[in-house]
mmCIF file of C-alpha atoms in Angstrom:
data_model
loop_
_atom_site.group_PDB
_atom_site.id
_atom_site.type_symbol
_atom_site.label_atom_id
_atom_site.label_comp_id
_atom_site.label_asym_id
_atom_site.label_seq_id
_atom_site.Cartn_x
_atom_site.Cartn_y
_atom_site.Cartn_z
ATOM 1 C CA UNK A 1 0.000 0.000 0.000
ATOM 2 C CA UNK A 2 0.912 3.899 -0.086
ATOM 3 C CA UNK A 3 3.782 4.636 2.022
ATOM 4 C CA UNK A 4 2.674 6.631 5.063
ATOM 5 C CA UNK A 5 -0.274 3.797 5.934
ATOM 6 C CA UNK A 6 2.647 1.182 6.346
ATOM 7 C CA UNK A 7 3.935 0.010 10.031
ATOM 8 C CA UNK A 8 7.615 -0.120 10.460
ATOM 9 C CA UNK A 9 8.334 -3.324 9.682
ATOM 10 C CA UNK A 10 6.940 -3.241 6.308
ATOM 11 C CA UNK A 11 9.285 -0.456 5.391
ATOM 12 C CA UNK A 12 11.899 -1.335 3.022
ATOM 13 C CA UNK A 13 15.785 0.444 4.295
ATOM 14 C CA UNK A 14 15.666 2.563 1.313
ATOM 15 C CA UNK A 15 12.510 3.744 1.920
ATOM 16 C CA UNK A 16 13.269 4.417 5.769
ATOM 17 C CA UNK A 17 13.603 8.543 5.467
ATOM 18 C CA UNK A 18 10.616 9.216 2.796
ATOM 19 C CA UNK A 19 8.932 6.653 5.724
ATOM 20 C CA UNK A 20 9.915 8.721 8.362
ATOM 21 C CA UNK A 21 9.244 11.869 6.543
ATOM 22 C CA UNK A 22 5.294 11.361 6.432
ATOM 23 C CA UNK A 23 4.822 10.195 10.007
ATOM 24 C CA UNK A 24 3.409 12.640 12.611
ATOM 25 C CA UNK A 25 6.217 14.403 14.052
ATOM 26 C CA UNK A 26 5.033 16.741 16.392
ATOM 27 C CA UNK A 27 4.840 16.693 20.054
ATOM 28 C CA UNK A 28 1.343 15.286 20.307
ATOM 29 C CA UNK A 29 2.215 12.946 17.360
ATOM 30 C CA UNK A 30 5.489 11.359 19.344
ATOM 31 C CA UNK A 31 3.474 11.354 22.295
ATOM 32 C CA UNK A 32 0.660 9.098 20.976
ATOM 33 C CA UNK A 33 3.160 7.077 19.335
ATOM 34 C CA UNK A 34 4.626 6.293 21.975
ATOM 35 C CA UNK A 35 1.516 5.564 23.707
ATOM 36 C CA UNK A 36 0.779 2.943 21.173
ATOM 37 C CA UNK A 37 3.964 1.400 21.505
ATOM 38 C CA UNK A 38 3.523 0.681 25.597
ATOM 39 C CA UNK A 39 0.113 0.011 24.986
ATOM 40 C CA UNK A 40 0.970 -2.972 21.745
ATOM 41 C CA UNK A 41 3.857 -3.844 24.170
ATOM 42 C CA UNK A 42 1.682 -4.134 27.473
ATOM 43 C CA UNK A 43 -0.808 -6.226 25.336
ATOM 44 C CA UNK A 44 1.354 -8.710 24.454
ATOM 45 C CA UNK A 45 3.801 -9.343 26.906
ATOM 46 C CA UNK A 46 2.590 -8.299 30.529
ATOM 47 C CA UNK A 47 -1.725 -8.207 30.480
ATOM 48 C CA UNK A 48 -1.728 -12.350 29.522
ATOM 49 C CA UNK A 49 -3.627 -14.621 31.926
ATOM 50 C CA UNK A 50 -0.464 -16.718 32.048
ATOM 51 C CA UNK A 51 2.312 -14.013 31.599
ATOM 52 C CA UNK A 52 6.171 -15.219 32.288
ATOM 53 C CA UNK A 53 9.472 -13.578 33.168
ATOM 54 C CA UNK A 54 9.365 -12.440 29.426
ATOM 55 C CA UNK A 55 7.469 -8.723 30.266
ATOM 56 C CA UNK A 56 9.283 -7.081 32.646
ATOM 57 C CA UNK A 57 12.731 -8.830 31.943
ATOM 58 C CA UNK A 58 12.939 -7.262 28.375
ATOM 59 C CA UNK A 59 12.373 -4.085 30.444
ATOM 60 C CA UNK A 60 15.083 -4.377 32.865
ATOM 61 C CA UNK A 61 17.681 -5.423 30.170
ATOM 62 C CA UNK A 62 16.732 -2.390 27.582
ATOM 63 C CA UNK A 63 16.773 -0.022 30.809
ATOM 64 C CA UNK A 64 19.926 -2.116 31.542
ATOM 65 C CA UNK A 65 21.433 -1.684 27.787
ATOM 66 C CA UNK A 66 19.855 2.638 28.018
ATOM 67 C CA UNK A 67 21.608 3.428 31.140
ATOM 68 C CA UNK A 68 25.444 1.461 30.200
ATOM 69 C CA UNK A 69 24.844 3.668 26.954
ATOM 70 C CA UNK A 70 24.495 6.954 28.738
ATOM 71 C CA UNK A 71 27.156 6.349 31.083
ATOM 72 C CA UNK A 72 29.332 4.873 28.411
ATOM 73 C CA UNK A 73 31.635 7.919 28.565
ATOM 74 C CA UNK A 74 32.003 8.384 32.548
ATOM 75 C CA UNK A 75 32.713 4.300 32.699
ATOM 76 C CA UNK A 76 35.606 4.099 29.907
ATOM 77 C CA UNK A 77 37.257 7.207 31.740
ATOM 78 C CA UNK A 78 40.541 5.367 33.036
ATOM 79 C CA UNK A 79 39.859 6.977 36.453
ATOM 80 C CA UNK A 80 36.600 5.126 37.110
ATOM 81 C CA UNK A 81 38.349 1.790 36.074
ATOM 82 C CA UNK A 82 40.873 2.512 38.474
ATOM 83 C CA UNK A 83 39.148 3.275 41.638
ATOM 84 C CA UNK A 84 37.307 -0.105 41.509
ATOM 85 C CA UNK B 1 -26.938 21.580 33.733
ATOM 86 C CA UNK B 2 -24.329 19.578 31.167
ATOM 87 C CA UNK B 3 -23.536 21.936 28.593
ATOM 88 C CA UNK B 4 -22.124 20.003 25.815
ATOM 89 C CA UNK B 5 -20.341 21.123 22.902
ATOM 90 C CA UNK B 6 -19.045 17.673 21.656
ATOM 91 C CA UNK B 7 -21.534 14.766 21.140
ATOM 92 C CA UNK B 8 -21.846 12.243 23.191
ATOM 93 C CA UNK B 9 -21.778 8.359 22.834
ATOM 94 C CA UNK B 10 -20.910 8.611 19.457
ATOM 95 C CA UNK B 11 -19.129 5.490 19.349
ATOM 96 C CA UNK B 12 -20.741 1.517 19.131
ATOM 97 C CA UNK B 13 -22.542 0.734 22.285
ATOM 98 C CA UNK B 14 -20.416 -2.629 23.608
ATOM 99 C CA UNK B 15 -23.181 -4.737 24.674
ATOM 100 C CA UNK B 16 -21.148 -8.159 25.531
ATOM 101 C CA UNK B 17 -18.835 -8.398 28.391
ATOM 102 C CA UNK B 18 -14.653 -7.621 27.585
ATOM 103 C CA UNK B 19 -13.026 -10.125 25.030
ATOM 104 C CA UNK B 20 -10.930 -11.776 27.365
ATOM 105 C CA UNK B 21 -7.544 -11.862 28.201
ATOM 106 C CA UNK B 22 -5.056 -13.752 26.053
ATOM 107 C CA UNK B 23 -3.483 -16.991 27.760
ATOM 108 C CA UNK B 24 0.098 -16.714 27.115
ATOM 109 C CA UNK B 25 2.127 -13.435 26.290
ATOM 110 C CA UNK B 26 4.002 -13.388 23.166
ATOM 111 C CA UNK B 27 6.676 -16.692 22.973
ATOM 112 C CA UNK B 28 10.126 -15.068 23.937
ATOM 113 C CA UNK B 29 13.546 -17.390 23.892
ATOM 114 C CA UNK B 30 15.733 -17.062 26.651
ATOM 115 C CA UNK B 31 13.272 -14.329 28.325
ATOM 116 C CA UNK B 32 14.616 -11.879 26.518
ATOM 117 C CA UNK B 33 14.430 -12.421 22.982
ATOM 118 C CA UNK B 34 11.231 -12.047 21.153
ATOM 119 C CA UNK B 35 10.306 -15.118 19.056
ATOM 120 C CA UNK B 36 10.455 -12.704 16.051
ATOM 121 C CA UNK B 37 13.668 -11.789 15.992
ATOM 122 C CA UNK B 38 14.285 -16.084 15.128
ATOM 123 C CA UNK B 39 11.553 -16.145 13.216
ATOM 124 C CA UNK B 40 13.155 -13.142 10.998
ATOM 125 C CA UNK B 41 16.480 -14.585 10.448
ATOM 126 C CA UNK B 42 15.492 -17.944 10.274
ATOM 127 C CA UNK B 43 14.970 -17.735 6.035
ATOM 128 C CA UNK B 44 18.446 -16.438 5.828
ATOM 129 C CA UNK B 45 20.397 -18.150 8.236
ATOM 130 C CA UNK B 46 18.569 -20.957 9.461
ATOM 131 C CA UNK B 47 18.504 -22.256 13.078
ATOM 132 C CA UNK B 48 21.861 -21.289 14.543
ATOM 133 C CA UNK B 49 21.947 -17.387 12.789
ATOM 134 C CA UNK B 50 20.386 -15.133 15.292
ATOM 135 C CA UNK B 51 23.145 -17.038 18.050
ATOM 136 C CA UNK B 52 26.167 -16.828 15.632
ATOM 137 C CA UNK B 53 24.973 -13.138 15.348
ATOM 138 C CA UNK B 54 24.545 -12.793 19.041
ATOM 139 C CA UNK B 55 27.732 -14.410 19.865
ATOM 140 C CA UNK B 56 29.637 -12.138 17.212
ATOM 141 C CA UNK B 57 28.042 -8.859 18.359
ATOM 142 C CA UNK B 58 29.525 -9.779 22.012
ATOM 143 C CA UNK B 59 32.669 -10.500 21.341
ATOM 144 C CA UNK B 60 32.754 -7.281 18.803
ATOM 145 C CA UNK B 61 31.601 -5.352 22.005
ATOM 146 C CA UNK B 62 34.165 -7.027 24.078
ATOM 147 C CA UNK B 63 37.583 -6.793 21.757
ATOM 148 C CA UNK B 64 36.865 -3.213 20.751
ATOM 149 C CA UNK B 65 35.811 -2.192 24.450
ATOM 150 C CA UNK B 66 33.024 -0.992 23.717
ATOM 151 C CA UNK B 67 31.997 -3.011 26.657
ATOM 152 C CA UNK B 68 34.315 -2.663 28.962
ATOM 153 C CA UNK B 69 34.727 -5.391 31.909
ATOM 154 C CA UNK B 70 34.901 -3.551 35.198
ATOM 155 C CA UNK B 71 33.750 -4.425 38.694
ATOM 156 C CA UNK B 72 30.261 -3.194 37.947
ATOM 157 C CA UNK B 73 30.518 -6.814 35.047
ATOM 158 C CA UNK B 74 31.632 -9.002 38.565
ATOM 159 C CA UNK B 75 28.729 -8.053 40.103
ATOM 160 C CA UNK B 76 26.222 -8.153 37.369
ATOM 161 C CA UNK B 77 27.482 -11.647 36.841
ATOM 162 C CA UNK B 78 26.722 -12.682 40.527
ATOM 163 C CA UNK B 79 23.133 -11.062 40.681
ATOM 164 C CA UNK B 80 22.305 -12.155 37.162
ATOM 165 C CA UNK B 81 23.337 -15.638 38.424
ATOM 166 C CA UNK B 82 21.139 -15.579 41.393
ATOM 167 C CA UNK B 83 17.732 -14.310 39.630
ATOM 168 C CA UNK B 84 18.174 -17.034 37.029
ATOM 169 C CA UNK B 85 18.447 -19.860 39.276
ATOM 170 C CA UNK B 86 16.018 -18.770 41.493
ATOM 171 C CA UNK B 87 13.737 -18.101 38.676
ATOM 172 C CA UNK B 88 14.201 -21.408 37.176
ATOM 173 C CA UNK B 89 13.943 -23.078 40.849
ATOM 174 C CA UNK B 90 10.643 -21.290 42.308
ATOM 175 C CA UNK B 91 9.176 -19.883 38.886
ATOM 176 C CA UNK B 92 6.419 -22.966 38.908
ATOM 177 C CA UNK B 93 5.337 -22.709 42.235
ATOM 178 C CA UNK B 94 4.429 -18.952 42.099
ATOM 179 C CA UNK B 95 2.803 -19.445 38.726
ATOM 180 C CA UNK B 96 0.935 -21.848 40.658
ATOM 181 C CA UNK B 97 0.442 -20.201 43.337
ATOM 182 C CA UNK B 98 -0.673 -17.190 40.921
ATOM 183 C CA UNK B 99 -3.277 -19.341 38.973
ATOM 184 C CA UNK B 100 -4.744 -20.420 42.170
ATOM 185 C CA UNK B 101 -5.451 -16.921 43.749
ATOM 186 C CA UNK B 102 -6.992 -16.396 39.946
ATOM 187 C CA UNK B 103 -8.731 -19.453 40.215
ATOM 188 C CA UNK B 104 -10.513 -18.341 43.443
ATOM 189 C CA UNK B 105 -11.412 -14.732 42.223
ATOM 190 C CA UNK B 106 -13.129 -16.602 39.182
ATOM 191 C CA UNK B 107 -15.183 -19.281 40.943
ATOM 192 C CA UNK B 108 -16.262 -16.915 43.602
ATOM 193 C CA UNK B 109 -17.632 -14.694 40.066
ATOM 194 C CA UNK B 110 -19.277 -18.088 39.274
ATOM 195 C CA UNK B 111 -20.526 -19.137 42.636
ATOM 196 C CA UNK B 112 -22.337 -15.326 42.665
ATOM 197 C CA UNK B 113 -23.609 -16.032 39.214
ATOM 198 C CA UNK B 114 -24.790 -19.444 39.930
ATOM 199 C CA UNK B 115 -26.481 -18.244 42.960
ATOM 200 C CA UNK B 116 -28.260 -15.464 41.208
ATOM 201 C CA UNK B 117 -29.440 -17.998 38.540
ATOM 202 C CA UNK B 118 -30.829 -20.474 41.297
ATOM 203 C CA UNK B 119 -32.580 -18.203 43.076
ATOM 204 C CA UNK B 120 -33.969 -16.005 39.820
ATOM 205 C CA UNK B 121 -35.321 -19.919 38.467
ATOM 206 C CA UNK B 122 -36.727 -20.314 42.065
ATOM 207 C CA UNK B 123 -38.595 -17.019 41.352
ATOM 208 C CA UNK B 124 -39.794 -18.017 37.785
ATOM 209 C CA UNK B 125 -41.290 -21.477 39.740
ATOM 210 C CA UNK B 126 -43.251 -19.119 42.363
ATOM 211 C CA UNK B 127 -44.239 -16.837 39.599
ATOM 212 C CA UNK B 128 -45.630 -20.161 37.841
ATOM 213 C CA UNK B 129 -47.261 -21.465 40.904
ATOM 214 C CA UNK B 130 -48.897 -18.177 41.628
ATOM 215 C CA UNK B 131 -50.237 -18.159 38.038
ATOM 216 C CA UNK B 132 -52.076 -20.867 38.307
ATOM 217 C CA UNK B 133 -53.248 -20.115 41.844
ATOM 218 C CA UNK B 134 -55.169 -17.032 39.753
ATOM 219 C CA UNK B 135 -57.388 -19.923 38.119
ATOM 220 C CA UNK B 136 -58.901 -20.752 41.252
ATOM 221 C CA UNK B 137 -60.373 -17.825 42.411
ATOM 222 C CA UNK B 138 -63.900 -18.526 40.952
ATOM 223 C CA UNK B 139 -63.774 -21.270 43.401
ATOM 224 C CA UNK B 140 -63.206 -19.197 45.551
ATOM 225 C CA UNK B 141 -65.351 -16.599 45.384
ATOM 226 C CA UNK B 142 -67.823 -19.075 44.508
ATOM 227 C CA UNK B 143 -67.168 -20.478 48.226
ATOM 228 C CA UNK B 144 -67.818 -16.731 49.241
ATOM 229 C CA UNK B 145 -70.554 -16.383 47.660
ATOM 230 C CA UNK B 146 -72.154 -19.605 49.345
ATOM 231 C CA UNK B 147 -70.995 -18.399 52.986
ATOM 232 C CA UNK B 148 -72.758 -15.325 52.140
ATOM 233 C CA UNK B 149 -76.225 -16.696 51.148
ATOM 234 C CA UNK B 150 -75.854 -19.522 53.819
ATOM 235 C CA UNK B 151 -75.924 -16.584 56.515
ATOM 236 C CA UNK B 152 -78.564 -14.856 54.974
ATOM 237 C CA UNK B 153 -80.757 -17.767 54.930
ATOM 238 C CA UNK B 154 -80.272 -18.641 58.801
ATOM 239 C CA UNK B 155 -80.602 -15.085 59.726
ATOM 240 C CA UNK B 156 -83.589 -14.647 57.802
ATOM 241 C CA UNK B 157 -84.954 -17.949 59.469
ATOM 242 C CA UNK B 158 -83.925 -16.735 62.962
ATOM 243 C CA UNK B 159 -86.091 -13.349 62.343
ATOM 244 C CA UNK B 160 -88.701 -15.811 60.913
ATOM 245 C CA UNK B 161 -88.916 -17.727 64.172
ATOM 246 C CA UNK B 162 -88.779 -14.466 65.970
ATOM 247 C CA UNK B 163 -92.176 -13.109 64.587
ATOM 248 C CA UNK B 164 -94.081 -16.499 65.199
ATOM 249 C CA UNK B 165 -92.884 -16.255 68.886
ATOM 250 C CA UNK B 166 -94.166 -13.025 69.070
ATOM 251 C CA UNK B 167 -97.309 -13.366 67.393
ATOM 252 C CA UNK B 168 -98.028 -16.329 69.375
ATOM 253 C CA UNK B 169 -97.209 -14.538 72.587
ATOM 254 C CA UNK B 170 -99.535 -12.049 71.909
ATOM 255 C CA UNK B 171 -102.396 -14.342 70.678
ATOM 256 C CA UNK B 172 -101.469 -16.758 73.565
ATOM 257 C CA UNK B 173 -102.218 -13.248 75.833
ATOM 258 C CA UNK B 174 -105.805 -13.101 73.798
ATOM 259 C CA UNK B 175 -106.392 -16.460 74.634
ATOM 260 C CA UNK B 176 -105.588 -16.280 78.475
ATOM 261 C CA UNK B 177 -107.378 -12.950 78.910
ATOM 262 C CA UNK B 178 -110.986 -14.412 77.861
ATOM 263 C CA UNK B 179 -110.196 -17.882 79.678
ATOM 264 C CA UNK B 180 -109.766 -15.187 83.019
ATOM 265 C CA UNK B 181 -112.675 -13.713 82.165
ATOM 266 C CA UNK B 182 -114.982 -16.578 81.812
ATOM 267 C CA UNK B 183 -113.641 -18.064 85.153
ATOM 268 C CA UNK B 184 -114.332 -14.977 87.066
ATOM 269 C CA UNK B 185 -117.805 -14.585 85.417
ATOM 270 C CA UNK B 186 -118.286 -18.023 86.680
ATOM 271 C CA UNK B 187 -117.234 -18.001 89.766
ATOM 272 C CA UNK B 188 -118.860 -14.698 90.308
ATOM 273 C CA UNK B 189 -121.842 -16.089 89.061
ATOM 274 C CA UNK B 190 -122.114 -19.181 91.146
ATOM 275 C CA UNK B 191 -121.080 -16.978 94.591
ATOM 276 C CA UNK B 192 -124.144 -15.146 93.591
ATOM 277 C CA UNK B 193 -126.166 -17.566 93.312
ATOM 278 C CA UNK B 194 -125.298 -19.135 95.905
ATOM 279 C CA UNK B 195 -125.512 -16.266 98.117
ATOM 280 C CA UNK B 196 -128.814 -15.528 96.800
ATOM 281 C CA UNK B 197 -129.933 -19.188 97.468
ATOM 282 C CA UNK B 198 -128.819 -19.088 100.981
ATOM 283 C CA UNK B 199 -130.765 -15.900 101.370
ATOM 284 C CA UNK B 200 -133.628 -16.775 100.333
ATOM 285 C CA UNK B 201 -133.577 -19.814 102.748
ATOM 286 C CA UNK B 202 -136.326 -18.117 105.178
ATOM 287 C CA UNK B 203 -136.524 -19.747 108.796
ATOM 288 C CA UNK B 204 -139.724 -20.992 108.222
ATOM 289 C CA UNK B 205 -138.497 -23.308 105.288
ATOM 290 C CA UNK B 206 -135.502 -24.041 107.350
ATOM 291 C CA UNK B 207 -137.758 -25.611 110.155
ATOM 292 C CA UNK B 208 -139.745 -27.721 106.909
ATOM 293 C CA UNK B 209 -137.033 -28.587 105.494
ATOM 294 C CA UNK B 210 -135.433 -30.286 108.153
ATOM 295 C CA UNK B 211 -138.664 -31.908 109.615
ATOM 296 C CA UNK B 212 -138.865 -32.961 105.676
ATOM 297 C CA UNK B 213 -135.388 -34.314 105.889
ATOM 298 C CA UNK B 214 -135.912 -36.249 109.425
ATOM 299 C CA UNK B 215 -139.200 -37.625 107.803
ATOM 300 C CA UNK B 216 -137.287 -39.288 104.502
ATOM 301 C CA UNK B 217 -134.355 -40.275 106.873
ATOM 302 C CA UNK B 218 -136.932 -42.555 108.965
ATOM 303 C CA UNK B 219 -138.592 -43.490 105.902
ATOM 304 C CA UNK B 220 -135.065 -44.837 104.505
ATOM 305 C CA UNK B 221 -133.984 -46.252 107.548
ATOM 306 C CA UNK B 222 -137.578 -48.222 107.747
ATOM 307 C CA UNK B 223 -136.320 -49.624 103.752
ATOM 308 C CA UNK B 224 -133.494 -49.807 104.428
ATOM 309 C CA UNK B 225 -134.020 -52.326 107.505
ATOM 310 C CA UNK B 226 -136.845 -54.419 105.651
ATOM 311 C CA UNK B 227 -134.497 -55.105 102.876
ATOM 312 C CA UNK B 228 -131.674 -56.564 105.729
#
């Protein structure tokens, strides 16, 4: 179908910036987008009847993965690897 | 006072309850890989790609330090360690544990249902019954109606009887009065007569009368002794 009706995954890597181009960009648009994404997220992994250590695991790692990237700079330093 | 500017239920009116919830969450390998990612790769590289990947990614991260081993990697090792074998050790019993609080919450639902059900099919039976109670009431008022007449006859007999005591008292009154009166005429008559008859009894016929009587008592006497 036409480009800006397509989810991400159906989006070819060339087509990634003309993609990105037609999506909603402003605040309210990023906010409801993200919205969606916890809400598709929530639905499938955590509100189950039988749910696992799958939904909140993926969590803690990509919190786990966000926070090593942010201090990435501070932890190289050679000080920090010094002092333990 | 509501005052609306945007119309209200506008969208479709939900009549049956929630769908419900799904059973299992989305299949994820190793808990933290979504069944996708496999699932993508598999076409390309077949069964082992997504690890070979993994495993070159890490030791990319590791060679050009982009991950860099520290003491924060020592402990992460340790606690990492830990949650996985206690997850692995106690995961089934709280899942158990888990389903059976759910399990309780639901048939409590269904125990409140059930009872509701009972009792409104009780209802519909009493609502039956009563129904065809309704049919009988011309028996009923037919039994009424018989009471009714029943004590209008006997009172109307007992008022009956009432006036034939009454009109007998009074006639039995009549008949007493004149009965009086004849036996006082009578008796008033024969006093008079009497009393006239003993009046008129002059000594002179007194003194015949008894000579007379003297007279037939000899005669009798004289018969009486021829005969013995």
């Amino acid at each position: 179908g036409p480009l800006s009706e397509r989810h991400l995954m159906d989006v070819r890597l060339g087509e990634l910036p003309a993609w990105l181009a037609t999506r909603d960009l402003s605040l309210q648009g990023l906010c409801g987008g993200a919205q969606k994404a916890w809400s598709s997220y929530y639905d499938k992994y955590i509100n189950v009847k039988r749910g696992g250590p799958a939904g909140i695991s993926m969590l803690l790692a990509g919190y786990c993965l966000l926070s090593y990237g942010w201090n990435y700079q501070h932890i190289s330093k050679i000080s920090f690897l010094v002092s333990v | 006072v509501l005052h609306v500017t945007r119309p209200l239920h506008t969208a479709q009116q939900r009549l049956a309850p929630l769908p419900p919830l799904p059973e299992k969450g989305g299949e994820v390998r190793h808990g933290l890989i979504p069944e996708e990612f496999f699932q993508f790769l598999y076409p390309k590289t077949g069964v082992t790609g997504p690890y070979m990947l993994g495993t070159g990614l890490l030791l990319y991260f590791l060679s050009k330090e982009i991950y860099v081993i520290n003491h924060e990697t020592v402990a992460a090792i340790c606690i990492l360690s830990i949650i996985i074998y206690g997850v692995k050790k106690y995961g089934s019993h709280v899942a158990a544990f888990a389903d059976k609080l759910n399990e309780e919450k639901v048939s409590k639902a269904l125990a409140v249902k059930n009872e509701a059900i009972k009792d409104l099919e009780a209802a519909i039976e009493q609502e039956k019954k009563e129904q065809w109670r309704v049919e009988g009431r011309g028996f009923l008022f037919d039994a009424k109606r018989n009471n009714i007449a029943m004590l209008l006859e006997a009172n109307y007999r007992e008022r009956l009887l009432t006036v034939y005591n009454e009109v007998k008292k009074r006639l039995d009154y009549q008949v007493a009065m004149q009965n009086l009166k004849r036996q006082k005429e009578q008796d008033h008559m024969i006093q008079w007569v009497e009393k006239n008859v003993v009046q008129s009894i002059t000594p002179q016929q007194q003194k015949e009368s008894i000579a007379k009587c003297i007279l037939d008592l000899k005669a009798l006497s004289k018969s009486a002794q021829a005969a013995a």
